Coordinates of C-alpha atoms in Angstrom, one line a residue:
Chain N
X1 CA 0.0 0.0 0.0
X2 CA 1.2 3.5 -0.8
X3 CA 0.3 6.0 2.0
X4 CA 0.9 9.7 1.9
X5 CA 0.3 11.9 4.9
X6 CA -0.2 15.6 4.7
X7 CA 2.3 15.6 1.8
X8 CA 3.5 18.9 0.5
X9 CA 5.7 19.5 -2.5
X10 CA 7.1 22.8 -3.8
X11 CA 9.3 24.2 -6.5
X12 CA 11.0 27.1 -4.8
X13 CA 8.3 29.0 -3.0
X14 CA 5.5 27.7 -5.2
X15 CA 3.5 25.0 -3.5
X16 CA 2.2 22.6 -6.1
X17 CA 1.1 19.7 -3.9
X18 CA -0.5 20.5 -0.6
X19 CA -1.8 18.5 2.3
X20 CA -2.3 15.3 0.2
X21 CA -3.2 12.3 2.4
X22 CA -4.2 9.3 0.3
X23 CA -3.9 5.5 0.5
X24 CA -3.5 3.6 -2.7
X25 CA -4.4 0.0 -2.0
X26 CA -2.2 -2.9 -3.2
X27 CA -3.3 -4.4 -6.5
X28 CA -5.3 -3.0 -9.3
X29 CA -5.1 0.2 -11.3
X30 CA -5.5 3.7 -9.7
X31 CA -5.9 6.6 -12.0
X32 CA -4.9 10.2 -11.1
X33 CA -7.0 12.7 -12.9
X34 CA -7.3 16.5 -12.9
X35 CA -6.7 19.6 -14.9
X36 CA -3.2 20.8 -16.0
X37 CA -1.2 22.1 -13.0
X38 CA -3.3 20.2 -10.5
X39 CA -0.1 18.6 -9.1
X40 CA -0.6 15.0 -10.5
X41 CA 2.9 14.6 -11.9
X42 CA 4.4 16.2 -8.8
X43 CA 2.6 13.9 -6.6
X44 CA 4.0 10.9 -8.6
X45 CA 7.5 12.4 -8.3
X46 CA 7.1 12.8 -4.6
X47 CA 5.8 9.3 -4.1
X48 CA 8.7 7.9 -6.2
X49 CA 11.4 9.9 -4.3
X50 CA 12.4 11.7 -7.6
X51 CA 11.5 14.9 -5.6
X52 CA 11.9 15.4 -1.9
X53 CA 8.8 16.5 0.0
X54 CA 8.6 19.9 1.8
X55 CA 6.4 18.4 4.4
X56 CA 4.6 15.2 5.1
X57 CA 5.5 11.6 4.5
X58 CA 5.2 8.9 1.9
X59 CA 5.5 5.2 2.7
X60 CA 5.4 2.3 0.4
X61 CA 4.5 -0.9 2.2
X62 CA 5.5 0.8 5.4
X63 CA 8.9 2.0 4.0
X64 CA 9.5 5.7 4.1
X65 CA 10.7 6.7 0.6
X66 CA 13.0 9.5 1.9
X67 CA 14.9 7.2 4.2
X68 CA 14.8 3.8 2.5
X69 CA 17.9 3.1 0.5
X70 CA 17.3 4.1 -3.2
X71 CA 18.4 0.7 -4.6
X72 CA 16.1 -1.2 -2.2
X73 CA 13.2 1.0 -3.3
X74 CA 14.1 0.5 -6.9
X75 CA 13.2 -3.2 -6.5
X76 CA 9.8 -2.3 -5.1
X77 CA 8.6 0.7 -7.1
X78 CA 9.3 1.9 -10.6
X79 CA 8.4 5.2 -12.1
X80 CA 8.2 6.4 -15.7
X81 CA 7.9 10.1 -16.1
X82 CA 6.3 11.7 -19.2
X83 CA 8.3 13.2 -22.0
X84 CA 11.2 10.8 -21.9
X85 CA 13.8 11.9 -24.4
X86 CA 16.9 9.8 -24.2
X87 CA 20.0 11.3 -25.7
X88 CA 21.7 8.1 -25.1
X89 CA 21.7 5.8 -28.1
X90 CA 20.5 2.4 -27.0
X91 CA 18.7 -0.5 -28.6
X92 CA 15.2 -1.4 -27.4
X93 CA 16.6 -4.6 -25.8
X94 CA 19.4 -2.7 -24.1
X95 CA 16.9 -0.2 -22.7
X96 CA 14.6 -2.9 -21.4
X97 CA 17.6 -4.7 -19.9
X98 CA 18.5 -1.6 -17.9
X99 CA 15.2 -2.2 -16.1
X100 CA 17.0 -5.1 -14.5
X101 CA 19.7 -2.9 -13.1
X102 CA 18.4 -2.7 -9.5
X103 CA 18.5 -6.5 -9.4
X104 CA 21.6 -7.4 -11.4
X105 CA 23.7 -4.2 -11.4
X106 CA 24.5 -4.8 -15.0
X107 CA 25.6 -8.5 -14.8
X108 CA 22.5 -10.1 -16.3
X109 CA 21.6 -13.6 -15.2
X110 CA 19.4 -16.1 -17.0
X111 CA 16.4 -15.0 -15.0
X112 CA 17.1 -11.3 -15.8
X113 CA 17.1 -12.3 -19.5
X114 CA 13.8 -14.0 -18.9
X115 CA 12.3 -10.9 -17.4
X116 CA 13.6 -8.8 -20.3
X117 CA 12.2 -11.2 -22.9
X118 CA 8.8 -11.3 -21.1
X119 CA 8.5 -7.6 -20.8
X120 CA 9.3 -7.1 -24.5
X121 CA 6.8 -9.8 -25.4
X122 CA 4.2 -8.1 -23.3
X123 CA 4.4 -4.9 -25.4
X124 CA 5.0 -6.6 -28.7
X125 CA 8.5 -5.3 -28.9
X126 CA 10.3 -8.5 -30.1
X127 CA 10.5 -7.4 -33.8
X128 CA 12.1 -4.1 -32.7
X129 CA 14.5 -5.6 -30.2
X130 CA 17.7 -4.7 -32.1
X131 CA 16.5 -1.3 -33.3
X132 CA 18.0 1.9 -31.8
X133 CA 15.5 4.1 -29.9
X134 CA 16.1 7.1 -32.1
X135 CA 14.9 5.1 -35.1
X136 CA 11.5 4.4 -33.6
X137 CA 8.2 6.3 -33.7
X138 CA 7.1 8.1 -30.6
X139 CA 4.6 5.3 -29.8
X140 CA 7.1 2.5 -30.2
X141 CA 9.5 4.4 -28.0
X142 CA 6.8 4.9 -25.4
X143 CA 6.1 1.1 -25.4
X144 CA 9.8 0.4 -24.9
X145 CA 10.0 2.7 -21.9
X146 CA 6.9 0.9 -20.4
X147 CA 8.5 -2.5 -21.1
X148 CA 11.6 -1.2 -19.2
X149 CA 9.6 -0.5 -16.0
X150 CA 7.8 -3.8 -16.4
X151 CA 11.1 -5.6 -16.5
X152 CA 12.1 -3.9 -13.3
X153 CA 9.6 -6.3 -11.8
X154 CA 8.4 -4.1 -9.0
X155 CA 5.2 -4.5 -7.1
X156 CA 4.3 -0.8 -7.8
X157 CA 4.5 0.8 -11.2
X158 CA 4.0 4.6 -11.4
X159 CA 3.3 6.0 -14.9
X160 CA 2.9 9.6 -15.8
X161 CA 0.7 10.0 -18.8
X162 CA 2.0 6.9 -20.7
X163 CA -0.7 7.5 -23.4
X164 CA 1.1 10.5 -24.7
X165 CA 2.2 10.0 -28.3
X166 CA 0.0 7.0 -28.8
X167 CA -2.8 6.8 -31.3
X168 CA -6.2 5.4 -30.3
X169 CA -5.3 1.8 -31.2
X170 CA -2.0 1.9 -29.3
X171 CA -3.6 3.7 -26.3
X172 CA -6.3 1.0 -26.1
X173 CA -3.6 -1.7 -26.3
X174 CA -1.4 0.0 -23.7
X175 CA -4.3 0.4 -21.3
X176 CA -5.3 -3.3 -21.7
X177 CA -1.8 -4.4 -21.2
X178 CA -1.4 -2.4 -18.0
X179 CA -4.8 -3.8 -16.9
X180 CA -3.5 -7.3 -17.6
X181 CA -0.3 -6.6 -15.7
X182 CA -2.4 -5.7 -12.7
X183 CA -4.7 -8.7 -13.1
X184 CA -2.3 -11.4 -14.2
X185 CA 1.0 -10.3 -12.5
X186 CA -0.5 -8.7 -9.5
X187 CA 1.2 -5.4 -10.0
X188 CA -0.2 -2.2 -8.4
X189 CA -0.4 0.5 -11.1
X190 CA -0.8 4.2 -10.4
X191 CA -1.2 6.1 -13.6
X192 CA -1.7 9.8 -14.5
X193 CA -4.3 10.0 -17.2
X194 CA -5.6 12.9 -19.2
X195 CA -8.3 10.9 -20.8
X196 CA -11.1 10.5 -18.3
X197 CA -12.7 7.7 -20.3
X198 CA -9.5 5.7 -20.3
X199 CA -9.6 6.0 -16.5
X200 CA -13.3 5.1 -16.3
X201 CA -12.8 2.0 -18.6
X202 CA -9.7 0.5 -17.1
X203 CA -9.1 1.8 -13.5
X204 CA -10.4 0.5 -10.3
X205 CA -9.8 3.5 -8.3
X206 CA -9.6 7.2 -9.1
X207 CA -8.0 10.2 -7.4
X208 CA -9.1 13.6 -8.7
X209 CA -6.8 16.5 -8.0
X210 CA -7.2 20.2 -8.3
X211 CA -4.9 23.1 -7.3
X212 CA -2.5 20.8 -5.6
X213 CA -5.1 19.1 -3.4
X214 CA -7.1 15.9 -3.6
X215 CA -10.6 16.9 -4.7
X216 CA -12.0 13.4 -4.5
X217 CA -10.8 9.8 -4.2
X218 CA -12.7 6.6 -4.4
X219 CA -13.9 3.9 -6.9
X220 CA -14.5 4.8 -10.4
X221 CA -18.2 4.7 -9.8
X222 CA -17.7 7.2 -7.0
X223 CA -15.9 9.7 -9.1
X224 CA -17.6 9.5 -12.5
X225 CA -20.3 11.9 -11.4
X226 CA -21.3 15.0 -13.3
X227 CA -21.3 17.5 -10.5
X228 CA -17.9 16.3 -9.2
X229 CA -16.1 16.2 -12.6
X230 CA -17.6 19.5 -13.7
X231 CA -16.3 21.2 -10.6
X232 CA -12.8 19.5 -10.8
X233 CA -12.3 20.4 -14.5
X234 CA -14.3 23.7 -14.4
X235 CA -16.0 22.5 -17.5
X236 CA -19.5 21.1 -18.0
X237 CA -19.1 17.3 -18.1
X238 CA -21.9 14.8 -18.8
X239 CA -21.6 11.3 -17.7
X240 CA -23.3 8.6 -19.8
X241 CA -23.7 4.9 -19.2
X242 CA -22.5 3.1 -22.3
X243 CA -22.5 -0.8 -22.2
X244 CA -22.2 -0.6 -18.4
X245 CA -19.2 1.7 -18.5
X246 CA -19.5 5.3 -17.4
X247 CA -18.2 7.6 -20.0
X248 CA -17.6 11.3 -19.8
X249 CA -18.7 13.6 -22.5
X250 CA -17.1 17.1 -22.3
X251 CA -16.8 18.2 -26.0
X252 CA -19.7 20.4 -27.1
X253 CA -21.6 20.2 -23.9
X254 CA -23.8 23.4 -23.4
X255 CA -23.1 25.1 -20.0
X256 CA -26.7 24.8 -18.9
X257 CA -27.0 21.1 -19.2
X258 CA -24.9 20.3 -16.2
X259 CA -27.0 22.3 -13.8
X260 CA -29.9 20.1 -14.6
X261 CA -27.9 16.9 -13.8
Chain U
X1 CA 20.2 35.5 -40.8
X2 CA 20.5 32.0 -39.5
X3 CA 17.4 30.0 -38.8
X4 CA 17.0 26.8 -37.0
X5 CA 14.8 24.3 -38.9
X6 CA 13.4 21.4 -37.0
X7 CA 12.2 18.5 -39.0
X8 CA 8.6 17.6 -38.2
X9 CA 9.3 14.5 -36.3
X10 CA 8.9 13.3 -32.7
X11 CA 12.6 13.3 -32.3
X12 CA 13.9 15.2 -29.4
X13 CA 15.2 18.6 -30.6
X14 CA 18.0 18.5 -28.0
X15 CA 19.5 15.2 -29.1
X16 CA 21.8 15.7 -32.0
X17 CA 22.9 12.1 -32.0
X18 CA 24.9 10.9 -34.9
X19 CA 22.9 8.2 -36.5
X20 CA 23.7 6.1 -39.5
X21 CA 21.3 6.2 -42.4
X22 CA 21.1 2.4 -42.4
X23 CA 20.9 0.3 -39.3
X24 CA 24.0 -1.5 -38.2
X25 CA 23.4 -4.5 -36.0
X26 CA 24.9 -4.1 -32.6
X27 CA 26.2 -7.6 -32.9
X28 CA 28.7 -6.3 -35.3
X29 CA 30.5 -4.7 -32.4
X30 CA 32.4 -8.0 -31.7
X31 CA 33.6 -8.1 -35.3
X32 CA 34.7 -4.5 -35.2
X33 CA 36.5 -5.2 -31.9
X34 CA 38.6 -8.1 -33.4
X35 CA 39.3 -6.0 -36.5
X36 CA 40.3 -3.1 -34.4
X37 CA 42.7 -5.2 -32.3
X38 CA 44.4 -6.4 -35.5
X39 CA 44.7 -2.9 -36.9
X40 CA 46.1 -1.6 -33.6
X41 CA 48.7 -4.3 -33.5
X42 CA 49.8 -3.4 -37.0
X43 CA 50.0 0.3 -36.1
X44 CA 52.0 -0.5 -32.9
X45 CA 54.4 -2.6 -35.0
X46 CA 54.8 0.4 -37.4
X47 CA 55.3 2.7 -34.5
X48 CA 58.1 0.5 -33.2
X49 CA 59.9 0.5 -36.5
X50 CA 59.5 4.0 -37.7
X51 CA 62.2 6.5 -36.7
X52 CA 65.6 7.9 -37.6
X53 CA 67.5 4.8 -36.3
X54 CA 66.7 1.6 -38.2
X55 CA 66.1 -1.4 -36.0
X56 CA 65.7 -5.0 -36.9
X57 CA 64.6 -8.1 -35.0
X58 CA 68.0 -9.6 -35.3
X59 CA 69.6 -6.4 -34.1
X60 CA 67.3 -6.2 -31.0
X61 CA 67.9 -9.8 -30.2
X62 CA 71.7 -9.3 -30.4
X63 CA 71.4 -6.5 -27.8
X64 CA 73.5 -3.3 -28.1
X65 CA 72.3 0.1 -29.3
X66 CA 69.3 -1.2 -31.3
X67 CA 67.8 -2.9 -28.3
X68 CA 68.4 0.4 -26.4
X69 CA 66.5 2.4 -29.0
X70 CA 63.6 0.0 -28.8
X71 CA 63.4 -0.2 -25.0
X72 CA 64.3 3.4 -24.1
X73 CA 62.5 5.3 -27.0
X74 CA 60.3 3.3 -29.3
X75 CA 58.5 1.1 -26.9
X76 CA 57.8 3.8 -24.3
X77 CA 56.5 6.1 -27.1
X78 CA 54.2 3.4 -28.5
X79 CA 52.9 2.6 -25.0
X80 CA 52.4 6.3 -24.3
X81 CA 50.5 6.8 -27.5
X82 CA 48.1 3.9 -26.7
X83 CA 47.5 4.8 -23.1
X84 CA 46.9 8.6 -23.9
X85 CA 44.7 7.8 -26.8
X86 CA 42.6 5.2 -25.0
X87 CA 42.4 7.4 -22.0
X88 CA 41.3 10.6 -23.6
X89 CA 38.8 8.9 -26.0
X90 CA 37.2 7.1 -23.0
X91 CA 37.1 10.4 -21.1
X92 CA 35.3 11.9 -24.0
X93 CA 32.7 9.1 -24.0
X94 CA 32.1 9.5 -20.3
X95 CA 31.7 13.3 -20.6
X96 CA 29.3 12.9 -23.5
X97 CA 27.1 10.5 -21.5
X98 CA 27.2 12.6 -18.3
X99 CA 26.4 15.9 -20.1
X100 CA 24.0 14.2 -22.5
X101 CA 25.7 16.1 -25.3
X102 CA 27.6 14.5 -28.2
X103 CA 29.8 17.5 -28.7
X104 CA 31.4 17.7 -25.3
X105 CA 34.9 16.4 -24.5
X106 CA 37.7 17.5 -22.3
X107 CA 38.9 20.1 -24.9
X108 CA 35.4 21.6 -25.5
X109 CA 34.5 21.8 -21.9
X110 CA 37.5 23.8 -20.6
X111 CA 38.9 20.7 -18.8
X112 CA 42.3 20.7 -20.6
X113 CA 42.7 24.5 -20.2
X114 CA 42.0 24.2 -16.5
X115 CA 44.5 21.4 -16.2
X116 CA 47.1 23.7 -17.9
X117 CA 46.2 26.4 -15.4
X118 CA 46.9 24.1 -12.5
X119 CA 50.2 23.1 -14.0
X120 CA 51.2 26.7 -14.4
X121 CA 50.2 27.5 -10.8
X122 CA 52.3 24.6 -9.6
X123 CA 55.3 25.7 -11.7
X124 CA 55.0 29.2 -10.2
X125 CA 54.3 28.3 -6.6
X126 CA 56.4 25.1 -6.3
X127 CA 58.8 24.8 -9.3
X128 CA 60.6 21.7 -8.0
X129 CA 57.3 19.8 -7.2
X130 CA 57.5 16.0 -7.9
X131 CA 55.5 14.8 -10.9
X132 CA 52.8 13.3 -8.7
X133 CA 52.2 16.7 -7.0
X134 CA 52.0 18.4 -10.4
X135 CA 49.5 15.8 -11.6
X136 CA 47.4 16.2 -8.5
X137 CA 47.2 19.9 -8.8
X138 CA 46.4 19.6 -12.5
X139 CA 43.7 17.1 -11.6
X140 CA 42.2 19.4 -9.0
X141 CA 42.2 22.3 -11.4
X142 CA 40.6 20.1 -14.1
X143 CA 38.0 18.8 -11.7
X144 CA 37.1 22.4 -10.5
X145 CA 37.0 23.6 -14.1
X146 CA 34.7 20.9 -15.2
X147 CA 32.5 21.4 -12.2
X148 CA 32.3 25.1 -13.0
X149 CA 31.3 24.2 -16.6
X150 CA 28.5 21.9 -15.4
X151 CA 27.3 24.6 -13.0
X152 CA 27.2 27.1 -15.9
X153 CA 25.2 24.6 -17.9
X154 CA 22.7 24.4 -15.0
X155 CA 22.5 28.2 -14.6
X156 CA 22.1 28.8 -18.3
X157 CA 19.5 26.4 -19.6
X158 CA 20.9 25.9 -23.0
X159 CA 18.4 24.7 -25.5
X160 CA 20.7 24.0 -28.5
X161 CA 23.2 21.1 -28.5
X162 CA 25.8 23.2 -30.2
X163 CA 25.7 26.0 -27.6
X164 CA 27.0 23.7 -25.0
X165 CA 30.4 23.0 -26.5
X166 CA 30.5 26.7 -27.6
X167 CA 30.1 27.7 -24.0
X168 CA 32.8 25.2 -23.0
X169 CA 35.2 26.5 -25.7
X170 CA 34.6 30.1 -24.5
X171 CA 35.2 29.2 -20.9
X172 CA 38.4 27.3 -22.0
X173 CA 39.4 30.4 -24.1
X174 CA 39.0 32.7 -21.1
X175 CA 41.0 30.5 -18.8
X176 CA 43.6 29.9 -21.6
X177 CA 44.1 33.6 -22.1
X178 CA 44.5 34.1 -18.3
X179 CA 47.0 31.3 -18.2
X180 CA 48.9 32.6 -21.2
X181 CA 49.1 36.1 -19.6
X182 CA 50.7 34.8 -16.5
X183 CA 53.0 32.4 -18.4
X184 CA 54.1 35.3 -20.6
X185 CA 54.8 37.5 -17.5
X186 CA 56.8 34.7 -15.8
X187 CA 58.7 33.4 -18.9
X188 CA 56.9 30.1 -18.8
X189 CA 55.4 30.3 -22.3
X190 CA 57.6 27.4 -23.5
X191 CA 56.3 25.1 -20.8
X192 CA 52.7 26.2 -21.6
X193 CA 53.3 25.3 -25.2
X194 CA 54.3 21.8 -24.1
X195 CA 51.1 21.3 -22.2
X196 CA 48.7 22.7 -24.8
X197 CA 50.2 21.0 -27.8
X198 CA 50.5 17.2 -27.7
X199 CA 53.9 15.9 -28.6
X200 CA 55.3 12.4 -28.1
X201 CA 58.8 13.1 -29.4
X202 CA 60.2 13.6 -25.9
X203 CA 58.7 10.4 -24.5
X204 CA 61.4 8.2 -23.1
X205 CA 61.5 5.4 -20.6
X206 CA 61.0 7.0 -17.2
X207 CA 59.0 9.9 -18.5
X208 CA 55.7 8.5 -19.4
X209 CA 54.8 6.0 -16.7
X210 CA 52.2 8.4 -15.3
X211 CA 50.1 7.5 -18.3
X212 CA 49.6 4.0 -16.8
X213 CA 47.1 5.9 -14.5
X214 CA 45.0 6.8 -17.5
X215 CA 45.2 3.2 -18.7
X216 CA 44.1 1.9 -15.3
X217 CA 41.1 4.4 -15.3
X218 CA 40.0 3.1 -18.7
X219 CA 39.7 -0.4 -17.0
X220 CA 37.8 1.2 -14.1
X221 CA 35.5 2.9 -16.7
X222 CA 34.9 -0.4 -18.4
X223 CA 34.1 -2.0 -15.1
X224 CA 31.5 0.7 -14.0
X225 CA 30.3 1.4 -17.6
X226 CA 26.7 0.6 -16.9
X227 CA 26.5 3.4 -14.3
X228 CA 27.6 6.0 -16.9
X229 CA 25.0 4.7 -19.3
X230 CA 22.3 5.0 -16.6
X231 CA 23.4 8.5 -15.7
X232 CA 23.3 9.3 -19.4
X233 CA 19.6 8.5 -19.3
X234 CA 19.1 11.5 -17.0
X235 CA 18.4 12.1 -13.3
X236 CA 14.9 10.5 -13.0
X237 CA 15.9 7.3 -14.8
X238 CA 19.0 7.1 -12.6
X239 CA 17.0 7.6 -9.4
X240 CA 14.4 5.1 -10.6
X241 CA 17.0 2.4 -11.1
X242 CA 18.3 3.0 -7.5
X243 CA 21.5 4.8 -8.4
X244 CA 22.7 8.0 -6.8
X245 CA 22.9 10.5 -9.6
X246 CA 25.3 13.0 -8.0
X247 CA 27.7 10.3 -6.9
X248 CA 27.7 8.8 -10.4
X249 CA 28.3 12.2 -11.9
X250 CA 31.1 12.8 -9.4
X251 CA 32.8 9.5 -10.2
X252 CA 32.6 10.1 -13.9
X253 CA 34.0 13.6 -13.7
X254 CA 36.9 12.4 -11.5
X255 CA 37.8 9.8 -14.0
X256 CA 37.7 12.5 -16.8
X257 CA 39.7 15.0 -14.7
X258 CA 42.5 12.5 -13.7
X259 CA 42.8 11.2 -17.3
X260 CA 43.0 14.7 -18.7
X261 CA 45.6 15.9 -16.1
X262 CA 47.8 12.8 -16.7
X263 CA 47.8 13.3 -20.5
X264 CA 48.5 17.1 -20.2
X265 CA 51.3 16.6 -17.7
X266 CA 53.1 13.9 -19.8
X267 CA 52.5 14.6 -23.4
X268 CA 50.2 17.7 -23.8
X269 CA 46.7 18.2 -25.0
X270 CA 45.3 16.1 -27.9
X271 CA 42.4 18.1 -29.3
X272 CA 39.1 16.5 -30.7
X273 CA 40.2 13.0 -29.9
X274 CA 37.5 12.5 -27.2
X275 CA 34.9 14.0 -29.6
X276 CA 35.6 12.1 -32.8
X277 CA 36.2 8.7 -31.5
X278 CA 33.1 8.2 -29.4
X279 CA 30.9 9.6 -32.2
X280 CA 32.3 7.1 -34.7
X281 CA 31.7 4.2 -32.2
X282 CA 28.2 5.5 -31.4
X283 CA 27.3 5.2 -35.0
X284 CA 28.3 1.6 -35.0
X285 CA 27.2 0.1 -31.7
X286 CA 25.3 2.9 -30.0
X287 CA 25.9 4.4 -26.5
X288 CA 25.7 1.4 -24.2
X289 CA 29.0 2.2 -22.5
X290 CA 29.7 -1.4 -21.6
X291 CA 29.8 -2.2 -25.3
X292 CA 31.3 1.1 -26.3
X293 CA 34.2 1.5 -23.9
X294 CA 36.5 -1.2 -25.3
X295 CA 35.9 0.0 -28.9
X296 CA 36.4 3.7 -27.9
X297 CA 39.6 2.8 -26.1
X298 CA 40.9 0.7 -29.1
X299 CA 39.9 3.3 -31.7
X300 CA 41.4 6.2 -29.5
X301 CA 44.7 4.4 -29.2
X302 CA 44.7 3.5 -32.9
X303 CA 43.9 7.1 -34.0
X304 CA 46.6 8.7 -31.9
X305 CA 49.1 6.1 -33.1
X306 CA 48.1 6.7 -36.7
X307 CA 48.3 10.5 -36.3
X308 CA 51.7 10.2 -34.6
X309 CA 53.0 8.1 -37.5
X310 CA 51.9 10.8 -39.9
X311 CA 53.6 13.4 -37.7
X312 CA 56.8 11.4 -37.8
X313 CA 56.7 10.7 -41.5
X314 CA 55.6 13.9 -43.3
X315 CA 58.8 15.8 -42.8
X316 CA 61.1 12.8 -42.1
X317 CA 63.7 12.7 -40.5
X318 CA 62.1 15.6 -38.6
X319 CA 58.9 15.6 -36.7
X320 CA 55.8 17.7 -36.4
X321 CA 53.9 17.8 -33.0
X322 CA 51.1 15.3 -33.1
X323 CA 48.7 17.9 -31.7
X324 CA 49.0 19.8 -35.0
X325 CA 48.1 16.7 -37.0
X326 CA 45.2 15.8 -34.6
X327 CA 43.9 19.4 -34.7
X328 CA 43.7 19.3 -38.5
X329 CA 42.2 15.8 -38.8
X330 CA 40.0 16.2 -35.7
X331 CA 38.5 19.5 -36.9
X332 CA 37.7 17.8 -40.3
X333 CA 36.1 14.8 -38.6
X334 CA 34.2 17.2 -36.3
X335 CA 32.8 19.0 -39.4
X336 CA 31.8 15.7 -41.0
X337 CA 30.0 14.8 -37.8
X338 CA 28.3 18.1 -37.6
X339 CA 27.1 18.1 -41.1
X340 CA 26.1 14.5 -41.1
X341 CA 24.0 14.3 -38.0
X342 CA 20.3 13.8 -38.3
X343 CA 17.6 15.7 -36.6
X344 CA 17.7 19.4 -36.1
X345 CA 20.0 21.2 -38.6
X346 CA 21.5 24.6 -38.4
X347 CA 21.6 26.2 -41.8

């Protein structure tokens, strides 16, 4: 379980995450949603010790992320930020193999190679194994990065907008692969999503953030509510039930229609 | 008016990586390594034979003056060439990974200029200092200078890959001017010339052994190569994989500073070597340092040896300083890399 208590994060004097106390249960997919600048990415960076908190604590399975040795944490929790531009020229296979670094420190064993192969297979990367990253499309590269964090074989996987650069087909495939990783491999996935409907269709839990604070947290059914989403996004949002899945409609919704909901 | 055109692609505008038009399988690295070893052996043999005095196998075996020429002059020179070449080329690779910029190397980051400044300070303050003291001072100066360069990069968020080495060259130029001024005022210009222009003609047994330090550091770099690759992926990747980013940077910069200082102290600066060699290797096998370090060391040694042979042969029986040959060839290769790189182009 990931638990944050009164967590505060700041860049200089600007507080971007304030008083966030949430508990992400073990297993399943938790989606972080909210408008730009709500503090979603910063929260992920704080939880994954990429950034030090200004106040408050973060624990992962009871381990405080600021005091636990970084390499021990790297075997428990993996983070993939958005906008990963590697200037290092690596092949897909080399990149995915670096996901094993916390376990092998570069000397790959047979089991490390198994993990690498499985992670690449999971994201359909075998045909690209020997290709250099700078020769791939943005979507292919994104899949390679996700394969790297999967190969890291951690209980917790934190992903910051992994659907960036992906077209609809690849976005759907990525989400179902992550869903499968949670269901089949028992991983706990925390994912920042811009697409509310991706969250609604694939996540178990949702955390909505606004202005650095948690606006609401709960199951998908708890959060996919018109009044709540409209307030979080400052935008009229309609929630429709399509084939048993709640979907949000926000394009072309007249302002008046939300008040009647 | 110069305009920067960025191709409409998802490629990162800051990564000006040299990439081949056609894909070369990384597995070829092994073949290249074997070929490189053979070539290096050939060059080393040539380096042992070329010179004013003719030596033959029979003459060496018989002892006497021919054996002395080999053991006192030719062999030390050949070893010095290999060690300095491998060391500086690997230092260039490490710097490029750590700064995430393919145009940075000890001579384009001010490192070599700071090492010269350290040597000058030592010559002024402690003229009779033993060689280890001189090297330590040069190393400290190189370390401080490289640290300053990195601090400048942090303070001035440079968006263009080419501005980074430009900044380093300017920093080096300022420090170089400062050093030259004091060398001029203290009649040390001749010593300064020896540090800033590589020359192997004075290498004799007993006067190059410091370079084994550079050789040892190449082995160290090969051993911890993965850390440098990880650091090259950036701070968040490094932290995610459980490595301490600052410590890895410090380790890499120390290796770079010590190698630079030993080379400057013993034979003088070799420009562009650390730039050209890693870029050629990158085009063949990519950046994975574990794979690249042996090739970079080999090619660096080979290139220095080849340039030294040219320097010894063009005006035979006299010699040119190797730094001059490397400056010309290195600048040409730099231009080819600049013009040949994919991604954003400056026109």
